[in-house]
Tab-separated table of C-alpha atoms in Angstrom:
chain	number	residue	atom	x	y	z
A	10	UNK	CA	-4.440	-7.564	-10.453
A	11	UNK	CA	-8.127	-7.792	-11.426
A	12	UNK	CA	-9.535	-5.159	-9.288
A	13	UNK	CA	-9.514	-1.720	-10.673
A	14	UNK	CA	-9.229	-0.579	-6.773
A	15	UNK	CA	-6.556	-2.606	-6.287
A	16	UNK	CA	-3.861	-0.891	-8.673
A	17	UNK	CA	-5.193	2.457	-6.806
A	18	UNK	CA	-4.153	0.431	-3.700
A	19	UNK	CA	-0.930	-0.812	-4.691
A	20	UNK	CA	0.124	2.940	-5.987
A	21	UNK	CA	-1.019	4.081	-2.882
A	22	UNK	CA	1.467	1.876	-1.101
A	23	UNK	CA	4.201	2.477	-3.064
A	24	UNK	CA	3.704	6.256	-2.209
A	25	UNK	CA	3.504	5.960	1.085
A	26	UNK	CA	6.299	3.573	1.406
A	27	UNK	CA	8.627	5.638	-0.784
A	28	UNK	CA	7.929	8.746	1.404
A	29	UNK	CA	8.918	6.604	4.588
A	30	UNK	CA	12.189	5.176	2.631
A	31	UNK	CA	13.603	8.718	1.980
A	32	UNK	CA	15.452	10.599	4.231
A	33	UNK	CA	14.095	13.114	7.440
A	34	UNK	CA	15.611	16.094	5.741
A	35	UNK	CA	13.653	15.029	2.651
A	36	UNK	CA	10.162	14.213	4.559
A	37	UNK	CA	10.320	17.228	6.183
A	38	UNK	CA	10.473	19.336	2.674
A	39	UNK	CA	7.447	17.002	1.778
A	40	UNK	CA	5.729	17.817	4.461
A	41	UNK	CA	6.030	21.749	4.039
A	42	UNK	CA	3.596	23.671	5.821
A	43	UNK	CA	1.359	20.517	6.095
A	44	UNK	CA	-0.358	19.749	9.470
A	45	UNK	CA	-0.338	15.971	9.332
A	46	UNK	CA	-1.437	13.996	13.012
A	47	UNK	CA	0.984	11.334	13.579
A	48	UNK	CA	-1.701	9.211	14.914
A	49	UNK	CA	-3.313	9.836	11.302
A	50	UNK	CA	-0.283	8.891	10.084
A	51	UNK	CA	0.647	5.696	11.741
A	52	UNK	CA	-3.272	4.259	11.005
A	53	UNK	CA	-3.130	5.143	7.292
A	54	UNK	CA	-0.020	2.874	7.229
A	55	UNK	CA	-1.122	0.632	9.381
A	56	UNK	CA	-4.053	0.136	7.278
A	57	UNK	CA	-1.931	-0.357	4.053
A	58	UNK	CA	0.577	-2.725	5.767
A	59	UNK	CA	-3.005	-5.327	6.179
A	60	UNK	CA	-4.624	-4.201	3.010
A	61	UNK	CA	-1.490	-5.301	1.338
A	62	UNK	CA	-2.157	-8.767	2.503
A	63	UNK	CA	-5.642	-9.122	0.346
A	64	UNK	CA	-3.511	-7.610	-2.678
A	65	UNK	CA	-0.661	-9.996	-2.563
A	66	UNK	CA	-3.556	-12.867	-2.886
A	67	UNK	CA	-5.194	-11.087	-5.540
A	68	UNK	CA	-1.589	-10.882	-7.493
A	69	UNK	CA	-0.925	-7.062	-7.003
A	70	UNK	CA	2.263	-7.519	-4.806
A	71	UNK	CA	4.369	-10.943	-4.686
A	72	UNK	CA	3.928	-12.834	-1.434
A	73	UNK	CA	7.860	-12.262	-0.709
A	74	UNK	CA	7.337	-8.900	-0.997
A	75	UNK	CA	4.868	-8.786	1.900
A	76	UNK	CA	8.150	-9.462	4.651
A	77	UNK	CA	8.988	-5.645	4.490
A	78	UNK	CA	5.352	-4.369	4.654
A	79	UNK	CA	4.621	-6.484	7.760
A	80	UNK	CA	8.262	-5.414	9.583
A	81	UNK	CA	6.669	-2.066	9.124
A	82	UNK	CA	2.934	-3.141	10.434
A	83	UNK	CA	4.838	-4.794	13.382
A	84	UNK	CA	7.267	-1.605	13.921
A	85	UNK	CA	3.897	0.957	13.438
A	86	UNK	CA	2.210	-1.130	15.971
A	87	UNK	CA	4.572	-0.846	18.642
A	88	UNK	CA	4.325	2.782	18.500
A	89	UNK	CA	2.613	3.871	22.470
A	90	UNK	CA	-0.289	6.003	22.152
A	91	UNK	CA	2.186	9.362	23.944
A	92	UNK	CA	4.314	8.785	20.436
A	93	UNK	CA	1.777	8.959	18.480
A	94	UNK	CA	0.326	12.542	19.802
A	95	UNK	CA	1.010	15.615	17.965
A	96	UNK	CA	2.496	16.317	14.754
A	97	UNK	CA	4.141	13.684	12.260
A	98	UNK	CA	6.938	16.579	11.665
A	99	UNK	CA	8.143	16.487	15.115
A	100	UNK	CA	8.183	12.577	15.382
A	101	UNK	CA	10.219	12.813	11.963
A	102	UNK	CA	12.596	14.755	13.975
A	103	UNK	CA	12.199	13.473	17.157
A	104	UNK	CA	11.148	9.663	17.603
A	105	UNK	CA	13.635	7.145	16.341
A	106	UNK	CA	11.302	4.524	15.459
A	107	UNK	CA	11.008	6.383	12.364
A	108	UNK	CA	14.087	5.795	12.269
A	109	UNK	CA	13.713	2.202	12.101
A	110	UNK	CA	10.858	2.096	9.480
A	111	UNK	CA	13.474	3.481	7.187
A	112	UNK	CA	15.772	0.385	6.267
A	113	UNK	CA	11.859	-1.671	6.123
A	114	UNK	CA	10.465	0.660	3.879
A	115	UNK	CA	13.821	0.388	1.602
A	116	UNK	CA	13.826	-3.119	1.672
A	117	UNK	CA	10.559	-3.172	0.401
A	118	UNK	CA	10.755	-0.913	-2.057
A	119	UNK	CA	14.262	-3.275	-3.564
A	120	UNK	CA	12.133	-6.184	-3.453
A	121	UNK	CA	9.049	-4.830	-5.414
A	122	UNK	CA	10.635	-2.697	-7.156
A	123	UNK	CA	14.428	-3.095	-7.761
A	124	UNK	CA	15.376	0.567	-5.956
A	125	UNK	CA	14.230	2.243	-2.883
A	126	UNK	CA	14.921	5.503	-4.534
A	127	UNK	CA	11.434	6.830	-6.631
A	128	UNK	CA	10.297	10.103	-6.827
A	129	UNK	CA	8.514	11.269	-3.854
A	130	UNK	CA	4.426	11.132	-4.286
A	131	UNK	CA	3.316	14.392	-4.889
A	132	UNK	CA	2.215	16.283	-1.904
A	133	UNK	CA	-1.317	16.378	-1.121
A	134	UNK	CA	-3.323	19.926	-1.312
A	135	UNK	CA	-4.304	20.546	2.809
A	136	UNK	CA	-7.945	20.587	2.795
A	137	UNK	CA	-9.343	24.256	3.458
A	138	UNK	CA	-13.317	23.831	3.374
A	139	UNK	CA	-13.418	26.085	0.092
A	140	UNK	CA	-15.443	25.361	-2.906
């Protein structure tokens, strides 16, 4: 890594990818009382999945490690737009393709990092417009 930017990048990642390797019941109590858009949701990811490309060339994630992070960029992309409308809570609960990032997002996390299982990011304050 020789980018200061890119460790933020590659922590963000790891976040992101640990929160889609745990479990719905465990998202959920992430979540809270957050408000997150799926469609939000999916083009943060998204984003990651091809940011991770120009990290792996600048040494901040091994090439091999980059199978899992595209699987996900391929499974996020498949994603209609009617799936990606409303709240990431209920698609937790109610689209399976979440489902199916799971077992990606695991594998990723055992190939960069030995163990799917880290502790969850911490949640994000919701933005309220206060000073």
């Amino acid at each position: 890594m020789n980018h200061l930017g890119d460790a933020h990048l590659r922590a963000w990642t790891l976040r992101w990818t640990t929160l889609l390797a745990d479990g719905p019941r465990d998202q959920l109590a992430w979540l809270g009382e957050r408000e997150l858009d799926t469609e939000s949701v999916v083009e943060e990811l998204e984003l990651l999945c091809r940011v991770a490309e120009g990290l792996a060339e600048r040494g901040a994630f091994e090439p091999e490690n980059l199978h899992g992070l595209r699987a996900i960029g391929r499974r996020l992309g498949e994603i209609d737009a009617a799936c990606r409308v409303g709240l990431w809570a209920n698609a937790l609960a109610t689209d399976p393709t979440w489902d199916e990032i799971r077992p990606l997002a695991r594998q990723f996390l055992r190939t960069t990092l030995g163990d799917w299982r880290q502790p969850l990011p911490r949640p994000v304050r919701p933005h309220t417009g206060d000073h």
